[in-house]
PDB file of C-alpha atoms in Angstrom:
ATOM      1  CA  MET A   1     -11.790 -24.218  19.679  1.00  0.00           C
ATOM      2  CA  GLU A   2      -9.491 -25.979  17.010  1.00  0.00           C
ATOM      3  CA  ARG A   3     -11.119 -28.373  14.827  1.00  0.00           C
ATOM      4  CA  GLU A   4      -9.773 -31.983  15.170  1.00  0.00           C
ATOM      5  CA  ASN A   5      -9.187 -32.282  11.368  1.00  0.00           C
ATOM      6  CA  HIS A   6      -6.677 -29.350  11.348  1.00  0.00           C
ATOM      7  CA  THR A   7      -4.124 -32.077  11.149  1.00  0.00           C
ATOM      8  CA  LEU A   8      -1.416 -30.060   8.931  1.00  0.00           C
ATOM      9  CA  GLN A   9       0.869 -27.357  10.031  1.00  0.00           C
ATOM     10  CA  GLY A  10       2.206 -24.805   7.613  1.00  0.00           C
ATOM     11  CA  LEU A  11       3.433 -21.018   7.075  1.00  0.00           C
ATOM     12  CA  ASP A  12       3.161 -18.564   4.593  1.00  0.00           C
ATOM     13  CA  VAL A  13       6.059 -16.245   3.324  1.00  0.00           C
ATOM     14  CA  SER A  14       6.782 -13.367   1.434  1.00  0.00           C
ATOM     15  CA  ARG A  15      10.063 -10.892   0.821  1.00  0.00           C
ATOM     16  CA  TYR A  16       9.226  -9.604   4.293  1.00  0.00           C
ATOM     17  CA  GLN A  17      10.434 -12.612   6.234  1.00  0.00           C
ATOM     18  CA  GLY A  18      13.899 -11.914   4.505  1.00  0.00           C
ATOM     19  CA  LYS A  19      16.195 -14.654   3.834  1.00  0.00           C
ATOM     20  CA  VAL A  20      14.738 -17.860   5.149  1.00  0.00           C
ATOM     21  CA  ASP A  21      17.150 -20.702   6.525  1.00  0.00           C
ATOM     22  CA  TRP A  22      14.984 -23.310   5.034  1.00  0.00           C
ATOM     23  CA  THR A  23      16.776 -26.332   6.675  1.00  0.00           C
ATOM     24  CA  LYS A  24      15.390 -24.939  10.071  1.00  0.00           C
ATOM     25  CA  ALA A  25      12.011 -23.466   8.940  1.00  0.00           C
ATOM     26  CA  ALA A  26      11.058 -26.659   7.118  1.00  0.00           C
ATOM     27  CA  LYS A  27      11.156 -28.786  10.222  1.00  0.00           C
ATOM     28  CA  GLY A  28       7.827 -29.672  11.709  1.00  0.00           C
ATOM     29  CA  MET A  29       6.111 -27.979   8.656  1.00  0.00           C
ATOM     30  CA  ASP A  30       3.657 -29.936   6.270  1.00  0.00           C
ATOM     31  CA  PHE A  31       3.116 -27.282   3.844  1.00  0.00           C
ATOM     32  CA  VAL A  32       4.248 -23.494   2.783  1.00  0.00           C
ATOM     33  CA  ILE A  33       2.406 -21.028   0.857  1.00  0.00           C
ATOM     34  CA  VAL A  34       4.581 -18.763  -0.938  1.00  0.00           C
ATOM     35  CA  ARG A  35       3.789 -15.109  -2.309  1.00  0.00           C
ATOM     36  CA  ALA A  36       4.494 -14.779  -5.944  1.00  0.00           C
ATOM     37  CA  GLY A  37       3.820 -11.592  -6.012  1.00  0.00           C
ATOM     38  CA  TYR A  38       1.320  -8.453  -6.633  1.00  0.00           C
ATOM     39  CA  GLY A  39      -0.756  -6.391  -9.318  1.00  0.00           C
ATOM     40  CA  ARG A  40      -0.554  -6.652 -12.963  1.00  0.00           C
ATOM     41  CA  TYR A  41       3.180  -6.281 -13.932  1.00  0.00           C
ATOM     42  CA  ALA A  42       5.762  -8.635 -14.543  1.00  0.00           C
ATOM     43  CA  ASN A  43       7.971  -6.434 -12.034  1.00  0.00           C
ATOM     44  CA  GLN A  44       5.904  -6.803  -9.366  1.00  0.00           C
ATOM     45  CA  GLU A  45       7.100 -10.537  -8.921  1.00  0.00           C
ATOM     46  CA  ASP A  46       8.087 -11.191  -5.274  1.00  0.00           C
ATOM     47  CA  PRO A  47      11.836 -10.996  -5.170  1.00  0.00           C
ATOM     48  CA  CYS A  48      12.104 -13.872  -3.104  1.00  0.00           C
ATOM     49  CA  PHE A  49       9.551 -16.062  -4.918  1.00  0.00           C
ATOM     50  CA  ILE A  50      11.842 -18.721  -6.594  1.00  0.00           C
ATOM     51  CA  ARG A  51      14.532 -18.492  -3.687  1.00  0.00           C
ATOM     52  CA  ASN A  52      11.674 -19.555  -1.067  1.00  0.00           C
ATOM     53  CA  VAL A  53      10.272 -22.248  -3.218  1.00  0.00           C
ATOM     54  CA  GLU A  54      13.396 -23.710  -4.023  1.00  0.00           C
ATOM     55  CA  GLY A  55      14.807 -23.398  -0.488  1.00  0.00           C
ATOM     56  CA  ALA A  56      11.813 -25.097   0.892  1.00  0.00           C
ATOM     57  CA  TYR A  57      11.808 -27.805  -1.650  1.00  0.00           C
ATOM     58  CA  ALA A  58      15.213 -28.799  -1.289  1.00  0.00           C
ATOM     59  CA  ALA A  59      14.877 -29.010   2.632  1.00  0.00           C
ATOM     60  CA  GLY A  60      12.188 -31.648   2.006  1.00  0.00           C
ATOM     61  CA  LEU A  61       9.114 -29.283   2.269  1.00  0.00           C
ATOM     62  CA  ARG A  62       7.540 -30.683  -1.007  1.00  0.00           C
ATOM     63  CA  ASN A  63       3.835 -29.538  -0.242  1.00  0.00           C
ATOM     64  CA  ILE A  64       4.212 -25.822  -1.887  1.00  0.00           C
ATOM     65  CA  GLY A  65       1.481 -23.316  -2.892  1.00  0.00           C
ATOM     66  CA  ALA A  66       1.358 -19.541  -3.944  1.00  0.00           C
ATOM     67  CA  TYR A  67      -0.515 -16.655  -3.319  1.00  0.00           C
ATOM     68  CA  TRP A  68      -1.111 -13.428  -5.421  1.00  0.00           C
ATOM     69  CA  TYR A  69      -2.002  -9.989  -3.686  1.00  0.00           C
ATOM     70  CA  SER A  70      -4.581  -8.210  -5.840  1.00  0.00           C
ATOM     71  CA  TYR A  71      -5.212  -4.578  -6.859  1.00  0.00           C
ATOM     72  CA  ALA A  72      -7.824  -5.868  -9.260  1.00  0.00           C
ATOM     73  CA  ALA A  73     -10.940  -3.723  -9.242  1.00  0.00           C
ATOM     74  CA  THR A  74     -12.489  -5.079 -12.498  1.00  0.00           C
ATOM     75  CA  GLU A  75     -12.603  -8.312 -14.111  1.00  0.00           C
ATOM     76  CA  ALA A  76     -10.223  -7.439 -16.811  1.00  0.00           C
ATOM     77  CA  GLU A  77      -7.609  -6.100 -14.283  1.00  0.00           C
ATOM     78  CA  ALA A  78      -8.125  -9.647 -12.297  1.00  0.00           C
ATOM     79  CA  GLU A  79      -7.583 -11.561 -15.463  1.00  0.00           C
ATOM     80  CA  LYS A  80      -4.378  -9.217 -16.319  1.00  0.00           C
ATOM     81  CA  GLU A  81      -3.239 -10.104 -12.624  1.00  0.00           C
ATOM     82  CA  ALA A  82      -3.705 -14.101 -13.280  1.00  0.00           C
ATOM     83  CA  GLU A  83      -1.800 -14.082 -16.379  1.00  0.00           C
ATOM     84  CA  THR A  84       1.026 -12.085 -14.834  1.00  0.00           C
ATOM     85  CA  CYS A  85       1.096 -14.651 -11.752  1.00  0.00           C
ATOM     86  CA  LEU A  86       0.842 -17.706 -13.718  1.00  0.00           C
ATOM     87  CA  GLN A  87       3.651 -16.330 -15.682  1.00  0.00           C
ATOM     88  CA  VAL A  88       5.813 -16.095 -12.234  1.00  0.00           C
ATOM     89  CA  VAL A  89       4.592 -19.290 -10.824  1.00  0.00           C
ATOM     90  CA  ARG A  90       5.575 -21.334 -13.789  1.00  0.00           C
ATOM     91  CA  LYS A  91       9.065 -20.582 -13.299  1.00  0.00           C
ATOM     92  CA  ALA A  92       8.966 -22.659 -10.345  1.00  0.00           C
ATOM     93  CA  GLY A  93       7.956 -25.847 -12.518  1.00  0.00           C
ATOM     94  CA  ASP A  94       6.222 -28.843 -11.006  1.00  0.00           C
ATOM     95  CA  LYS A  95       7.249 -27.624  -7.388  1.00  0.00           C
ATOM     96  CA  ILE A  96       3.750 -25.962  -6.904  1.00  0.00           C
ATOM     97  CA  ASN A  97       1.609 -28.846  -6.115  1.00  0.00           C
ATOM     98  CA  LEU A  98      -0.899 -26.607  -3.861  1.00  0.00           C
ATOM     99  CA  PRO A  99      -3.469 -24.043  -4.980  1.00  0.00           C
ATOM    100  CA  ILE A 100      -2.527 -20.634  -5.966  1.00  0.00           C
ATOM    101  CA  PHE A 101      -4.394 -18.238  -3.917  1.00  0.00           C
ATOM    102  CA  PHE A 102      -6.138 -14.861  -5.107  1.00  0.00           C
ATOM    103  CA  ASP A 103      -5.330 -12.375  -1.990  1.00  0.00           C
ATOM    104  CA  GLN A 104      -8.312  -9.997  -2.122  1.00  0.00           C
ATOM    105  CA  GLU A 105      -8.082  -7.445   0.935  1.00  0.00           C
ATOM    106  CA  TYR A 106      -8.911  -3.829   1.928  1.00  0.00           C
ATOM    107  CA  GLU A 107      -7.666  -1.608  -0.997  1.00  0.00           C
ATOM    108  CA  PRO A 108      -9.940   1.438  -1.692  1.00  0.00           C
ATOM    109  CA  ALA A 109     -10.404   0.762  -5.492  1.00  0.00           C
ATOM    110  CA  ILE A 110     -11.732  -2.885  -4.277  1.00  0.00           C
ATOM    111  CA  LEU A 111     -13.702  -1.833  -1.694  1.00  0.00           C
ATOM    112  CA  GLY A 112     -15.180   0.785  -3.857  1.00  0.00           C
ATOM    113  CA  ALA A 113     -15.865  -1.580  -6.783  1.00  0.00           C
ATOM    114  CA  GLY A 114     -18.965  -3.215  -4.976  1.00  0.00           C
ATOM    115  CA  LYS A 115     -19.624  -6.873  -4.092  1.00  0.00           C
ATOM    116  CA  ALA A 116     -20.458  -7.734  -7.681  1.00  0.00           C
ATOM    117  CA  ALA A 117     -17.330  -6.318  -9.082  1.00  0.00           C
ATOM    118  CA  ARG A 118     -15.117  -8.140  -6.141  1.00  0.00           C
ATOM    119  CA  ASN A 119     -16.968 -11.379  -7.140  1.00  0.00           C
ATOM    120  CA  ALA A 120     -16.201 -11.304 -10.635  1.00  0.00           C
ATOM    121  CA  CYS A 121     -12.585 -10.392 -10.042  1.00  0.00           C
ATOM    122  CA  CYS A 122     -12.311 -13.480  -7.712  1.00  0.00           C
ATOM    123  CA  ARG A 123     -14.126 -15.907 -10.281  1.00  0.00           C
ATOM    124  CA  ALA A 124     -11.850 -14.539 -13.032  1.00  0.00           C
ATOM    125  CA  PHE A 125      -8.569 -15.108 -11.343  1.00  0.00           C
ATOM    126  CA  CYS A 126      -9.444 -18.565 -10.183  1.00  0.00           C
ATOM    127  CA  GLU A 127     -10.746 -19.643 -13.302  1.00  0.00           C
ATOM    128  CA  ALA A 128      -7.607 -18.541 -15.149  1.00  0.00           C
ATOM    129  CA  VAL A 129      -5.520 -20.475 -12.632  1.00  0.00           C
ATOM    130  CA  GLN A 130      -7.633 -23.695 -13.241  1.00  0.00           C
ATOM    131  CA  ALA A 131      -7.496 -23.549 -16.890  1.00  0.00           C
ATOM    132  CA  ALA A 132      -3.692 -23.017 -16.480  1.00  0.00           C
ATOM    133  CA  GLY A 133      -3.695 -26.516 -14.896  1.00  0.00           C
ATOM    134  CA  TYR A 134      -3.361 -25.268 -11.253  1.00  0.00           C
ATOM    135  CA  ARG A 135      -5.527 -25.572  -8.247  1.00  0.00           C
ATOM    136  CA  ALA A 136      -7.104 -22.524  -7.514  1.00  0.00           C
ATOM    137  CA  GLY A 137      -7.615 -20.821  -3.814  1.00  0.00           C
ATOM    138  CA  MET A 138      -9.287 -18.048  -2.350  1.00  0.00           C
ATOM    139  CA  TYR A 139      -7.427 -15.863   0.813  1.00  0.00           C
ATOM    140  CA  GLY A 140      -9.330 -13.161   2.851  1.00  0.00           C
ATOM    141  CA  SER A 141     -10.135 -12.567   6.464  1.00  0.00           C
ATOM    142  CA  GLN A 142     -13.144 -13.876   7.968  1.00  0.00           C
ATOM    143  CA  ASP A 143     -14.957 -10.676   7.471  1.00  0.00           C
ATOM    144  CA  TRP A 144     -14.022 -10.602   3.800  1.00  0.00           C
ATOM    145  CA  LEU A 145     -15.257 -13.812   3.126  1.00  0.00           C
ATOM    146  CA  GLN A 146     -18.303 -13.416   5.066  1.00  0.00           C
ATOM    147  CA  ASN A 147     -19.257  -9.812   4.292  1.00  0.00           C
ATOM    148  CA  LYS A 148     -17.439  -8.689   1.096  1.00  0.00           C
ATOM    149  CA  ILE A 149     -17.559 -11.383  -1.493  1.00  0.00           C
ATOM    150  CA  ASP A 150     -19.944 -14.501  -1.973  1.00  0.00           C
ATOM    151  CA  LEU A 151     -18.016 -17.798  -1.511  1.00  0.00           C
ATOM    152  CA  SER A 152     -20.607 -19.384  -3.663  1.00  0.00           C
ATOM    153  CA  ALA A 153     -19.449 -17.303  -6.640  1.00  0.00           C
ATOM    154  CA  LEU A 154     -16.071 -18.979  -6.575  1.00  0.00           C
ATOM    155  CA  PRO A 155     -15.404 -21.903  -9.029  1.00  0.00           C
ATOM    156  CA  GLU A 156     -16.257 -25.364  -7.901  1.00  0.00           C
ATOM    157  CA  GLY A 157     -13.273 -26.724  -6.328  1.00  0.00           C
ATOM    158  CA  THR A 158     -11.593 -23.307  -5.175  1.00  0.00           C
ATOM    159  CA  ALA A 159      -9.876 -23.903  -1.677  1.00  0.00           C
ATOM    160  CA  VAL A 160     -10.433 -21.331   0.763  1.00  0.00           C
ATOM    161  CA  TRP A 161      -7.921 -19.712   3.147  1.00  0.00           C
ATOM    162  CA  CYS A 162      -9.191 -17.843   5.978  1.00  0.00           C
ATOM    163  CA  ALA A 163      -7.347 -15.357   8.174  1.00  0.00           C
ATOM    164  CA  ARG A 164      -8.664 -15.078  11.761  1.00  0.00           C
ATOM    165  CA  TYR A 165      -6.587 -14.490  14.915  1.00  0.00           C
ATOM    166  CA  GLY A 166      -7.558 -15.972  18.286  1.00  0.00           C
ATOM    167  CA  ALA A 167     -10.427 -18.024  17.288  1.00  0.00           C
ATOM    168  CA  GLU A 168     -11.098 -20.543  14.309  1.00  0.00           C
ATOM    169  CA  PRO A 169     -13.278 -19.137  11.492  1.00  0.00           C
ATOM    170  CA  ASP A 170     -16.809 -19.524  10.945  1.00  0.00           C
ATOM    171  CA  VAL A 171     -16.629 -19.830   7.403  1.00  0.00           C
ATOM    172  CA  PRO A 172     -16.117 -23.018   5.401  1.00  0.00           C
ATOM    173  CA  HIS A 173     -12.113 -23.445   4.871  1.00  0.00           C
ATOM    174  CA  THR A 174      -9.621 -25.449   4.015  1.00  0.00           C
ATOM    175  CA  ILE A 175      -6.724 -23.587   5.701  1.00  0.00           C
ATOM    176  CA  TRP A 176      -6.837 -21.374   8.734  1.00  0.00           C
ATOM    177  CA  GLN A 177      -4.296 -18.602   9.348  1.00  0.00           C
ATOM    178  CA  TYR A 178      -4.403 -18.207  12.996  1.00  0.00           C
ATOM    179  CA  THR A 179      -1.474 -15.878  13.765  1.00  0.00           C
ATOM    180  CA  SER A 180       0.661 -13.433  12.043  1.00  0.00           C
ATOM    181  CA  THR A 181       3.107 -13.262  14.949  1.00  0.00           C
ATOM    182  CA  GLY A 182       4.383 -16.969  14.958  1.00  0.00           C
ATOM    183  CA  LYS A 183       7.870 -17.673  15.830  1.00  0.00           C
ATOM    184  CA  VAL A 184       9.752 -20.253  13.541  1.00  0.00           C
ATOM    185  CA  ASP A 185      13.267 -21.339  13.784  1.00  0.00           C
ATOM    186  CA  GLY A 186      14.919 -19.905  10.697  1.00  0.00           C
ATOM    187  CA  ILE A 187      13.087 -17.075  10.393  1.00  0.00           C
ATOM    188  CA  SER A 188      13.891 -13.522  11.958  1.00  0.00           C
ATOM    189  CA  GLY A 189      10.862 -11.435  13.516  1.00  0.00           C
ATOM    190  CA  ASN A 190       7.291 -12.695  13.154  1.00  0.00           C
ATOM    191  CA  ALA A 191       5.836 -15.293  10.693  1.00  0.00           C
ATOM    192  CA  ASP A 192       2.369 -16.295   9.530  1.00  0.00           C
ATOM    193  CA  LEU A 193       1.430 -19.678  10.947  1.00  0.00           C
ATOM    194  CA  ASP A 194      -1.462 -21.857   9.315  1.00  0.00           C
ATOM    195  CA  ARG A 195      -3.360 -24.921  10.019  1.00  0.00           C
ATOM    196  CA  ALA A 196      -5.179 -26.951   7.278  1.00  0.00           C
ATOM    197  CA  ASP A 197      -7.485 -29.993   6.538  1.00  0.00           C
ATOM    198  CA  ALA A 198      -5.786 -33.084   4.725  1.00  0.00           C
ATOM    199  CA  SER A 199      -8.073 -31.937   1.941  1.00  0.00           C
ATOM    200  CA  LEU A 200      -5.412 -29.373   0.983  1.00  0.00           C
ATOM    201  CA  LEU A 201      -2.742 -31.900  -0.053  1.00  0.00           C
ATOM    202  CA  PRO A 202      -2.823 -33.242  -3.600  1.00  0.00           C
ATOM    203  CA  LYS A 203      -4.909 -36.375  -4.366  1.00  0.00           C
ATOM    204  CA  ALA A 204      -2.884 -39.648  -4.912  1.00  0.00           C
ATOM    205  CA  GLU A 205      -0.321 -39.370  -7.905  1.00  0.00           C
ATOM    206  CA  ALA A 206      -2.384 -39.514 -11.023  1.00  0.00           C
ATOM    207  CA  LYS A 207      -0.880 -41.902 -13.984  1.00  0.00           C
ATOM    208  CA  TRP A 208      -0.751 -41.787 -17.636  1.00  0.00           C
ATOM    209  CA  VAL A 209      -3.392 -44.432 -19.385  1.00  0.00           C
ATOM    210  CA  ARG A 210      -3.739 -44.629 -22.859  1.00  0.00           C
ATOM    211  CA  THR A 211      -7.419 -45.558 -23.735  1.00  0.00           C
ATOM    212  CA  GLY A 212      -8.980 -45.881 -27.371  1.00  0.00           C
ATOM    213  CA  LYS A 213      -9.169 -42.305 -28.010  1.00  0.00           C
ATOM    214  CA  GLY A 214      -5.826 -41.379 -26.743  1.00  0.00           C
ATOM    215  CA  TRP A 215      -3.622 -40.581 -23.510  1.00  0.00           C
ATOM    216  CA  THR A 216      -5.477 -39.466 -20.172  1.00  0.00           C
ATOM    217  CA  TYR A 217      -3.805 -38.482 -17.117  1.00  0.00           C
ATOM    218  CA  GLY A 218      -5.887 -38.526 -13.791  1.00  0.00           C
ATOM    219  CA  ASP A 219      -8.982 -36.379 -13.825  1.00  0.00           C
ATOM    220  CA  TYR A 220      -7.343 -33.295 -16.257  1.00  0.00           C
ATOM    221  CA  GLN A 221      -9.852 -32.248 -18.352  1.00  0.00           C
ATOM    222  CA  ASN A 222     -10.420 -29.331 -20.307  1.00  0.00           C
ATOM    223  CA  ARG A 223      -6.937 -27.588 -18.880  1.00  0.00           C
ATOM    224  CA  TRP A 224      -3.188 -27.367 -19.285  1.00  0.00           C
ATOM    225  CA  GLY A 225      -1.072 -29.650 -17.415  1.00  0.00           C
ATOM    226  CA  TRP A 226       2.509 -29.585 -16.661  1.00  0.00           C
ATOM    227  CA  LEU A 227       3.907 -32.943 -16.330  1.00  0.00           C
ATOM    228  CA  GLY A 228       7.348 -34.385 -16.539  1.00  0.00           C
ATOM    229  CA  GLY A 229       8.753 -31.176 -17.677  1.00  0.00           C
ATOM    230  CA  SER A 230       6.287 -30.553 -20.539  1.00  0.00           C
ATOM    231  CA  TRP A 231       3.093 -28.871 -21.029  1.00  0.00           C
ATOM    232  CA  TYR A 232      -0.136 -30.797 -22.298  1.00  0.00           C
ATOM    233  CA  TRP A 233      -3.381 -29.969 -22.921  1.00  0.00           C
ATOM    234  CA  PHE A 234      -6.642 -32.160 -22.172  1.00  0.00           C
ATOM    235  CA  ASP A 235      -9.638 -31.804 -24.041  1.00  0.00           C
ATOM    236  CA  SER A 236     -13.277 -32.007 -22.628  1.00  0.00           C
ATOM    237  CA  GLU A 237     -13.210 -35.769 -22.688  1.00  0.00           C
ATOM    238  CA  GLY A 238      -9.687 -35.768 -20.774  1.00  0.00           C
ATOM    239  CA  ILE A 239      -7.706 -36.850 -23.931  1.00  0.00           C
ATOM    240  CA  ALA A 240      -4.396 -35.234 -24.278  1.00  0.00           C
ATOM    241  CA  VAL A 241      -4.506 -33.740 -27.870  1.00  0.00           C
ATOM    242  CA  THR A 242      -2.133 -34.192 -30.865  1.00  0.00           C
ATOM    243  CA  GLY A 243      -1.329 -32.168 -33.707  1.00  0.00           C
ATOM    244  CA  TRP A 244      -2.074 -28.634 -34.334  1.00  0.00           C
ATOM    245  CA  GLN A 245      -4.800 -27.660 -31.916  1.00  0.00           C
ATOM    246  CA  LYS A 246      -6.272 -23.895 -31.100  1.00  0.00           C
ATOM    247  CA  VAL A 247      -6.100 -23.707 -27.187  1.00  0.00           C
ATOM    248  CA  GLN A 248      -7.769 -20.533 -25.656  1.00  0.00           C
ATOM    249  CA  GLY A 249      -7.423 -18.691 -28.867  1.00  0.00           C
ATOM    250  CA  VAL A 250      -3.772 -19.627 -29.460  1.00  0.00           C
ATOM    251  CA  TRP A 251      -2.601 -22.204 -32.026  1.00  0.00           C
ATOM    252  CA  TYR A 252       0.102 -25.075 -30.648  1.00  0.00           C
ATOM    253  CA  TYR A 253       1.541 -28.040 -31.969  1.00  0.00           C
ATOM    254  CA  PHE A 254       1.346 -31.430 -29.689  1.00  0.00           C
ATOM    255  CA  LEU A 255       3.602 -34.113 -30.727  1.00  0.00           C
ATOM    256  CA  ASP A 256       1.914 -37.212 -32.367  1.00  0.00           C
ATOM    257  CA  GLU A 257       2.983 -40.960 -31.945  1.00  0.00           C
ATOM    258  CA  LYS A 258       5.457 -40.511 -35.038  1.00  0.00           C
ATOM    259  CA  ASP A 259       6.779 -37.219 -33.825  1.00  0.00           C
ATOM    260  CA  ALA A 260       7.514 -38.821 -30.204  1.00  0.00           C
ATOM    261  CA  GLU A 261       9.435 -41.562 -31.555  1.00  0.00           C
ATOM    262  CA  LEU A 262      11.636 -39.290 -33.818  1.00  0.00           C
ATOM    263  CA  THR A 263      12.012 -36.611 -31.008  1.00  0.00           C
ATOM    264  CA  GLY A 264      12.257 -38.837 -27.860  1.00  0.00           C
ATOM    265  CA  TYR A 265       9.749 -36.602 -26.021  1.00  0.00           C
ATOM    266  CA  LYS A 266       6.570 -38.107 -24.901  1.00  0.00           C
ATOM    267  CA  GLU A 267       3.407 -38.293 -27.423  1.00  0.00           C
ATOM    268  CA  CYS A 268       1.122 -35.321 -27.092  1.00  0.00           C
ATOM    269  CA  ALA A 269       3.621 -32.767 -25.569  1.00  0.00           C
ATOM    270  CA  CYS A 270       3.420 -29.094 -26.630  1.00  0.00           C
ATOM    271  CA  MET A 271       6.262 -28.297 -28.894  1.00  0.00           C
ATOM    272  CA  GLU A 272       5.471 -25.148 -30.541  1.00  0.00           C
ATOM    273  CA  ARG A 273       3.148 -22.237 -30.519  1.00  0.00           C
ATOM    274  CA  ALA A 274       2.083 -20.103 -33.962  1.00  0.00           C
ATOM    275  CA  ASP A 275      -0.269 -17.452 -34.683  1.00  0.00           C
ATOM    276  CA  GLU A 276      -1.518 -20.035 -37.418  1.00  0.00           C
ATOM    277  CA  PRO A 277      -0.653 -23.605 -38.042  1.00  0.00           C
TER     278      PRO A 277
END
C-alpha cells in the first residue's frame, strides 16, 4: 500500500529516453533525477545530462537531482567516481538542488568486493558529494539496500532512493522508484517513475547573514557552496572564509571586504586557485 506521505510525483531519465520533449514531460511532475554519467572518466558523462537539466528547468521543473552509476569496487575508485561526477554536475550550475545519488548495483566486481568494501564505496562517494556542497543520496533495489550494504554506514543526512516494483519498499526511504515501464507524454517508450516524501525538497531558501565573525549562509558548515554564481567555503563554524585558505589540500583565494568593493563581486567569493599562496 502506498504511504500517504508519498506526496510528490517524479521521474528519472538518462540517454536511454532519447530526446525528451520537456514542455510535455514536465507537466504533473514535481521533480526529476537526471543521470550525470557513470564510471571514473570524463568521457563517461551522460551525453544528454545538460540537455535534460536545461530542458526540465526551462519547462518550469525546478526540483532537479542527479545520479551516477557506479563501477567502483574500492574506496579509491569511488572517490575518483565522485570527483568525475562533481565535474559533470557543476556544469549545471545552481540548477541541481536535489541530492546527487550514488547508484550501486549488481556489477560482478562490486558483488565480489564484499559488504565492507561496498559500504566504504558508498560512504566515500556520499562524503565527497557533501563536502562539495551538495546533498548526497543512495540508490539501490530493496534487496541491495537490505542485504548488500548497511544503510547505517551512510553519512548522516543521506537520502535513500529505493527501486521496488509492485509494492512499497520495506526499507526507510525518501524516494520510491515504483515502475520502469511508466508512460510519460513527451518521452518515447518506457520511463522510470518515482514517488517521494516532501523531505526530498530543499529547505526554505537560506539567506546571507553578517555576524560578528563574518558571513554565514543557512546551515552551511565545513563545505563548499555554489551561491549566486560563485563558490564559497564555509568553515566549521559556518563562516565564509576570506583571503588565502587551504581547503581540502588546495590553496584558494577568497575576496575580503576591500577586494569585493574593488571588483564588484561579493565578499568571500572564491576567485583564484594556486599550489601555494
